XYZ file of C-alpha atoms in Angstrom:
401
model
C 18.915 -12.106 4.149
C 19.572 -15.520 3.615
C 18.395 -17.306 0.522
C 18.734 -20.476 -0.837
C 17.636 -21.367 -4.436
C 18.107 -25.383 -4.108
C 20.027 -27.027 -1.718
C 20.478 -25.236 1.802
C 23.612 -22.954 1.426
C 26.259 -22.484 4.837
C 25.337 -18.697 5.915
C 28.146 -16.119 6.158
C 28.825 -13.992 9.618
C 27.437 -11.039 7.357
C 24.154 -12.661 6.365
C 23.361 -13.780 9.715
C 23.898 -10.342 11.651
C 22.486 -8.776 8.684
C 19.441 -10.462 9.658
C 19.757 -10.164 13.834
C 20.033 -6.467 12.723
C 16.854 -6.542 11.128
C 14.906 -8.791 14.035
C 16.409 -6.201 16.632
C 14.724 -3.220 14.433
C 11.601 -4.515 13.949
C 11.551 -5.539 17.716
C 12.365 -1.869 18.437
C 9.482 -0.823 16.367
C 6.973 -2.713 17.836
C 7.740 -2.338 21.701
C 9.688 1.156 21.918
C 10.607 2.647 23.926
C 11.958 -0.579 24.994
C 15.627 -2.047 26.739
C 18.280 -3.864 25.583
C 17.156 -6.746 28.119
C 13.616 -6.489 26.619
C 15.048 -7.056 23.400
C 16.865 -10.197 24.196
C 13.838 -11.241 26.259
C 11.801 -10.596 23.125
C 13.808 -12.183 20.205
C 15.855 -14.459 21.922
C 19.122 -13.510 21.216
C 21.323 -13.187 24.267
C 22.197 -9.765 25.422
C 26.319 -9.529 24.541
C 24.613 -9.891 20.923
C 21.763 -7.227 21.192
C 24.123 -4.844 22.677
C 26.597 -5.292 19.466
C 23.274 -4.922 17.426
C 22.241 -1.931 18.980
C 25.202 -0.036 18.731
C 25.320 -0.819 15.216
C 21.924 0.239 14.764
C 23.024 3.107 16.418
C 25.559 3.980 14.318
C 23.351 4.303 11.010
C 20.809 6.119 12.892
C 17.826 3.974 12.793
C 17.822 3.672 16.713
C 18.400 6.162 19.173
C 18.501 6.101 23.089
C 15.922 8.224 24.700
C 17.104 8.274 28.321
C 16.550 6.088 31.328
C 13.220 4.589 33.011
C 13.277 3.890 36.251
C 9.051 2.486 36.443
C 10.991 -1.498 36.388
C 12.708 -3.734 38.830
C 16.197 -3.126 39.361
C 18.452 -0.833 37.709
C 17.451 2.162 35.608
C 17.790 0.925 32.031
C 18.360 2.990 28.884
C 15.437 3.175 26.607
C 15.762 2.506 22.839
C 13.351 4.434 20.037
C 13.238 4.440 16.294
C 15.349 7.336 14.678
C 15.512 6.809 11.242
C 15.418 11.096 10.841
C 18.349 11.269 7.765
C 15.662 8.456 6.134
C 13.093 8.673 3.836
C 10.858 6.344 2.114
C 9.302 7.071 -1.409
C 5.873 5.770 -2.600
C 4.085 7.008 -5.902
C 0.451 6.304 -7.285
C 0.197 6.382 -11.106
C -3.745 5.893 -11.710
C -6.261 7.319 -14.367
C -7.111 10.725 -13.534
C -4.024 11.452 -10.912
C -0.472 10.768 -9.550
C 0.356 10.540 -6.066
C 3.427 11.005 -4.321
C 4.093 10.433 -0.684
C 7.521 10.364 1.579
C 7.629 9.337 5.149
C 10.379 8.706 7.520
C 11.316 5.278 9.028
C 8.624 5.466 11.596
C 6.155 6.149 9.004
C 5.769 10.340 9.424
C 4.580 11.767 7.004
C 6.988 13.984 5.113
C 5.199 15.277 2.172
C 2.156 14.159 0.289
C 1.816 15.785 -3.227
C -1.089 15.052 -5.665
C -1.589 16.472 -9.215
C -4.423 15.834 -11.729
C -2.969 13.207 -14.468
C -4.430 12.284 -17.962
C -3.840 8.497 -17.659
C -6.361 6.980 -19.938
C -5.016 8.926 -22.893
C -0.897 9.163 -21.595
C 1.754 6.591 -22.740
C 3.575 4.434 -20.414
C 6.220 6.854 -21.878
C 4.812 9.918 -20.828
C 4.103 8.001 -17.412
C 7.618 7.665 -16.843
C 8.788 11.232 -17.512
C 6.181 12.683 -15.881
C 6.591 10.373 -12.505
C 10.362 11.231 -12.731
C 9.960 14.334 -12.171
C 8.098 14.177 -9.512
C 10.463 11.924 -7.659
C 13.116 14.019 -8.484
C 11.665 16.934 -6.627
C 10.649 14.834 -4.218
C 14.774 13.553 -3.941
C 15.666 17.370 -3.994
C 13.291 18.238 -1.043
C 14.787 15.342 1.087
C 18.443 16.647 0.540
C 17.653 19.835 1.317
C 16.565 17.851 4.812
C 19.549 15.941 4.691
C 17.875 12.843 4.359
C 19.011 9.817 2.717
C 16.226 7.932 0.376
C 15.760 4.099 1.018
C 13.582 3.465 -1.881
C 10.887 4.227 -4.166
C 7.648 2.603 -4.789
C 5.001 2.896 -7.355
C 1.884 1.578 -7.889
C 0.084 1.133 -10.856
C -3.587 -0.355 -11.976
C -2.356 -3.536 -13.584
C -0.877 -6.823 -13.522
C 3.087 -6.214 -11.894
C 5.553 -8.685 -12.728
C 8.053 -9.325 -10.130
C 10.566 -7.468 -12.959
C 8.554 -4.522 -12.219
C 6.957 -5.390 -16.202
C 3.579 -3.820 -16.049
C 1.877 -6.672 -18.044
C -1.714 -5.063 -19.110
C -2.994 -2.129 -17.310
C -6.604 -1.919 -19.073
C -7.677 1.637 -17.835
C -4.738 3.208 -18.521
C -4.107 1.040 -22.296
C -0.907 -0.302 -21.214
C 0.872 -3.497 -22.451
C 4.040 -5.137 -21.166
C 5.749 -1.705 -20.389
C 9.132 -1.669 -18.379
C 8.072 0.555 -16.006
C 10.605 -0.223 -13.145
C 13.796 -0.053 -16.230
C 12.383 3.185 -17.770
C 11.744 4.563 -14.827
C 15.411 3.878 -13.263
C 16.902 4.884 -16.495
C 14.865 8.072 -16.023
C 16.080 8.908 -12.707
C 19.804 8.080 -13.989
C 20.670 5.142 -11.714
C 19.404 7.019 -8.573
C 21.121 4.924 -5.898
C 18.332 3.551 -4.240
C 16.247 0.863 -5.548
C 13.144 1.099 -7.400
C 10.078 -1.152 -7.500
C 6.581 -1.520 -9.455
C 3.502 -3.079 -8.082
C 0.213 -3.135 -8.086
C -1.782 -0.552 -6.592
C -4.109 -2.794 -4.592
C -1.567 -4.511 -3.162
C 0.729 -1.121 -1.748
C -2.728 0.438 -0.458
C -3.073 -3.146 1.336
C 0.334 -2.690 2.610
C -0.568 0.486 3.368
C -3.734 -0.445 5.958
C -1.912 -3.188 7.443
C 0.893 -1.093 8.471
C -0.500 2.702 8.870
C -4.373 2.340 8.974
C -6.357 1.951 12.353
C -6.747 -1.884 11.703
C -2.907 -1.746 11.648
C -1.719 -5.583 11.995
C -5.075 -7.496 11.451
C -3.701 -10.779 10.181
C -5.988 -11.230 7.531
C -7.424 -8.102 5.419
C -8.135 -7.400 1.591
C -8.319 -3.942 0.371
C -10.627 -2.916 -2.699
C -9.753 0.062 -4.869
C -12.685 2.117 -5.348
C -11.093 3.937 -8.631
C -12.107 3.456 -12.198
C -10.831 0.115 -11.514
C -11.465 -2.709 -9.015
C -8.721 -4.497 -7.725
C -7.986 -6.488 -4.234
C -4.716 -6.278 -2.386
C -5.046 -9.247 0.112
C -2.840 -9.880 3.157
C -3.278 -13.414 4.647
C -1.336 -14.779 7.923
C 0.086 -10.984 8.044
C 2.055 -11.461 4.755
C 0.655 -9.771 1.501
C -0.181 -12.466 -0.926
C 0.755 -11.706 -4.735
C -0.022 -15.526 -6.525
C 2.170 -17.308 -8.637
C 3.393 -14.799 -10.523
C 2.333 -11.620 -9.073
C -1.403 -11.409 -10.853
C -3.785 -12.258 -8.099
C -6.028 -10.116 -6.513
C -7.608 -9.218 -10.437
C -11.370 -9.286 -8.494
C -12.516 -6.227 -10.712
C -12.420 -8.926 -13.760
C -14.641 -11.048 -12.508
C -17.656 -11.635 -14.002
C -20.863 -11.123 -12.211
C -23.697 -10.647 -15.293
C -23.100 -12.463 -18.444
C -24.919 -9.812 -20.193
C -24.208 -6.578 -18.558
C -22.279 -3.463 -19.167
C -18.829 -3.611 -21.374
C -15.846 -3.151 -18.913
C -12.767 -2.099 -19.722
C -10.958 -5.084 -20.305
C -13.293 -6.065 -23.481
C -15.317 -8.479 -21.743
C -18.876 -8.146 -20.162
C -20.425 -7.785 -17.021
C -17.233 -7.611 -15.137
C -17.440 -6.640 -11.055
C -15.413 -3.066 -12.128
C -17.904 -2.779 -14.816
C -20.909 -2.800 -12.648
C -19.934 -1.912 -9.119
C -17.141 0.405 -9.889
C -16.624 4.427 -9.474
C -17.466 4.565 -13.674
C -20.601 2.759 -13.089
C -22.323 4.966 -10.201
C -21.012 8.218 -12.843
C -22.632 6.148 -15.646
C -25.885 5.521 -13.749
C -25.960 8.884 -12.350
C -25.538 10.186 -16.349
C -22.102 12.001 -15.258
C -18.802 11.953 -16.788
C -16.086 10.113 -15.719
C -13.485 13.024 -17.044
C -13.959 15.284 -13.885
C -14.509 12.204 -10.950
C -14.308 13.957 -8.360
C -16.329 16.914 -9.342
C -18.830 14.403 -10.245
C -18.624 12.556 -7.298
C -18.912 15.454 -4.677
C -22.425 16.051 -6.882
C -23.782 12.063 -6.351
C -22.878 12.760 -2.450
C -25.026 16.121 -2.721
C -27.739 14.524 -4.570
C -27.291 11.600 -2.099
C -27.516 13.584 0.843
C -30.764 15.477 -0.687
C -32.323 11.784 -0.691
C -32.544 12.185 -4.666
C -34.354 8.966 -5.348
C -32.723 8.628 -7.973
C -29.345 8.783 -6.936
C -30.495 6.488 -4.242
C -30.880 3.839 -6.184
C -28.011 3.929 -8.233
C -25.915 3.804 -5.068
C -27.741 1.010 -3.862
C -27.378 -1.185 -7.068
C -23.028 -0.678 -7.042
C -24.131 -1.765 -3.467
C -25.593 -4.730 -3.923
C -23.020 -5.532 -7.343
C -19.987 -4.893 -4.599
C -21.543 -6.973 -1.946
C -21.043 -9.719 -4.196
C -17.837 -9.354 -5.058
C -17.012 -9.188 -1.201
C -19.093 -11.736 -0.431
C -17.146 -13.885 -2.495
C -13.947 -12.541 -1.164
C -15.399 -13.735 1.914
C -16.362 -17.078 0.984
C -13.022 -17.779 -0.550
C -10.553 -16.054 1.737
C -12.477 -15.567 5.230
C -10.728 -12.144 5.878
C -11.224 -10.527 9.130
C -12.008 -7.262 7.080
C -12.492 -5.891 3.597
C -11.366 -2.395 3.419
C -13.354 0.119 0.889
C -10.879 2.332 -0.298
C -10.365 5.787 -3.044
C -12.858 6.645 -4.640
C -16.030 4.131 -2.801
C -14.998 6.310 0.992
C -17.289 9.348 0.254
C -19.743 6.821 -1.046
C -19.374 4.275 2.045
C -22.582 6.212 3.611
C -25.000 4.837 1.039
C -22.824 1.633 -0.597
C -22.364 0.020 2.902
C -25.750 -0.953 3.970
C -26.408 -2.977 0.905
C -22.612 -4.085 0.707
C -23.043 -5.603 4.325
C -26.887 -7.102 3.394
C -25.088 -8.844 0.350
C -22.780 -10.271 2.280
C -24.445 -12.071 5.257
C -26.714 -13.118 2.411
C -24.445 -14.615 0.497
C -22.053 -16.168 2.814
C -22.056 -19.928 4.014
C -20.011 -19.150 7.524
C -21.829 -18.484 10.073
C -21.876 -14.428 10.747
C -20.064 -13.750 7.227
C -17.181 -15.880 8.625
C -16.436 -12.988 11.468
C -15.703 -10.509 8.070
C -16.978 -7.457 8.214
C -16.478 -3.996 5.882
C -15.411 -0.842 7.016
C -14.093 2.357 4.247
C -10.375 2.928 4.511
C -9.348 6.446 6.459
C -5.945 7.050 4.314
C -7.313 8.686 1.684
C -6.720 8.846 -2.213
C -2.989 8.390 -1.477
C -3.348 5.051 0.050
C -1.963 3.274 -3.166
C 1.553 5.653 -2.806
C 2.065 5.661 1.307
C 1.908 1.666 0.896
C 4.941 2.096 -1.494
C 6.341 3.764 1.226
C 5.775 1.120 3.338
C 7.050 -1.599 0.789
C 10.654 0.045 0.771
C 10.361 0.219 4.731
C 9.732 -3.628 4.628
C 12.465 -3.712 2.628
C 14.536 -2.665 5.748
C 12.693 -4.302 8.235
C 13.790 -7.155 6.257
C 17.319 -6.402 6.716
C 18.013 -3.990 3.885
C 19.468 -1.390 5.921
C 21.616 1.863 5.024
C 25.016 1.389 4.846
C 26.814 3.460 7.514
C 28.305 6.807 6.248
């Protein structure tokens, strides 16, 4: 890609078709099957160029031809699809009570999805580390035996990220400034593809805006419904990280000067009182087991336990706050429930939504409205995925073997 740090820098031929390589792939993504001329017509470039561009593309396997169409004016043209099939992408999820691992191909396929049960409140960054590298090295293994090539791995983690991959303070899981995206490498022995730490909000963001059924809304924050409560917000179709990687910290904010300890040492905190710990705490059910704890508050829910009722509708009315103030500050088109709050979304939503038009100046909550995320638990680890396939859309591509 081309950079420049100060004053604009002259651009070699290899940066520039380095990034024509990249336009004409992410042109093929979004209108295959599609024709060389509809690629020029599309990105402008003029068709001597996309041909060169195609056949290079070609050539490392990330676009095939898929025959001719004949439903067009004038000649039968040959149709261009992703191939990507010797490609895989790597995501990862490290969070409190599990790890996630997903793999997917270059059009986003789902390759495996592994999940294990993971003690992170009382396991060292340390122990993290070996523990996710061996994952990824089975992971590796199974895509060899495939014969595909990994781009990249991804992992996600609830905490501040530097851009070094540094995972500055991760409160539920008791880390401080561990080298996660170092150890890690180190771990996997220099693995030949690059490796990358972010937040976990901001991959299962990534993840909605490029896999979910609202794929490409412009504007969209995600909310982690784990122990924690974090936002991964995508503004103007770009994912927005702040100055130095640390925004999107919603779970921190504090809604009742005197309420319930969070995590984090302070009190009254949005995670503290409208997040997964809180509903178990309400409901008197530990945290240890969540999800056998939370399939009980949906049984209980579903019996119309009054009880249970009413917890759910406090978190609510404590999340529609939050969001409303999401709303307020960022107009999103939507705020996406995810992990843990989706079995929940029958009973949290209605007071969510009431929060929210209450609480918003705009006019119709500012066209915002909330919907729970379909990807699952592994949301967190299919949007690392999708960070290393930005990565290529970008014009990281494979070299040609």
């Amino acid at each position: 890609m081309i950079t420049s740090t100060t004053d604009p820098q002259p651009a070699d031929f290899a940066d520039v078709r380095a990034t024509n390589l990249a336009v004409v792939l992410r042109s093929v993504r979004e209108h295959a099957p599609c024709s060389r001329a509809d690629i020029a017509a599309s990105t402008g470039l003029n068709k001597a160029t996309v041909s060169s561009l195609v056949a290079d593309l070609i050539d490392r396997r990330l676009v095939r031809e898929t025959g001719l169409t004949e439903n067009r004016v004038g000649r039968p043209a040959t149709m261009l699809v992703l191939d990507g099939s010797p490609y895989a992408a790597i995501g990862v999820e490290i969070n409190v009570d599990y790890v996630t691992a997903v793999a997917v191909d270059l059009s986003g396929e789902r390759l495996l999805s592994w999940r294990r049960s993971f003690p992170g409140a009382t396991t060292t960054a340390a122990q993290a580390v070996a523990t996710v590298a061996a994952i990824v090295r089975r992971v590796v293994n199974r895509m060899a035996k495939e014969e595909r090539q990994v781009l990249g791995l991804a992992v996600g983690v609830p905490g501040l990220v530097g851009a070094d991959g540094t995972v500055r303070i991760a409160p539920n899981l008791g880390w401080r400034d561990a080298d996660l995206c170092g150890d890690l490498t180190k771990a996997l022995r220099d693995p030949g593809f690059p490796v990358q730490v972010d937040n976990d909000a901001n991959l299962a963001a990534l993840a909605e805006h490029r896999f979910g059924p609202l794929a490409g809304t412009a504007n969209l924050v995600y909310l982690t419904g784990e122990i924690g409560v974090g936002a991964g917000i995508v503004l103007d179709g770009r994912l927005r990280r702040g100055g130095q990687g640390y925004g999107g910290e919603i779970g921190h904010i504090q809604l009742d000067p005197l309420g319930a300890e969070c995590r984090c040492g302070r009190l009254g905190c949005l995670e503290a009182v409208a997040g997964i710990g809180a509903v178990l705490e309400h409901a008197a059910l530990s945290p240890a087991e969540v999800e056998i704890e939370l399939d009980e508050v949906v049984r209980l829910a579903r019996a119309a336990d009054s009880r249970t009722l009413s917890t759910l509708a406090t978190v609510g009315h404590n999340l529609g706050k939050g969001v409303a103030m999401i709303a307020n500050l960022l107009n999103p088109e939507v705020v996406i429930l995810g992990g843990y709050y989706v079995p929940l979304a029958p009973w949290l939503l209605p007071a969510v939504e009431a929060e929210l038009r209450g609480r918003t100046i705009a006019p119709d909550a500012g066209g915002c409205q909330v919907v729970a995320s379909t990807l699952g638990y592994g949301a967190a680890a299919l949007g690392g995925a999708a960070r290393v396939l930005d990565s290529v859309d970008s014009g990281r591509l494979p070299r040609i073997s």
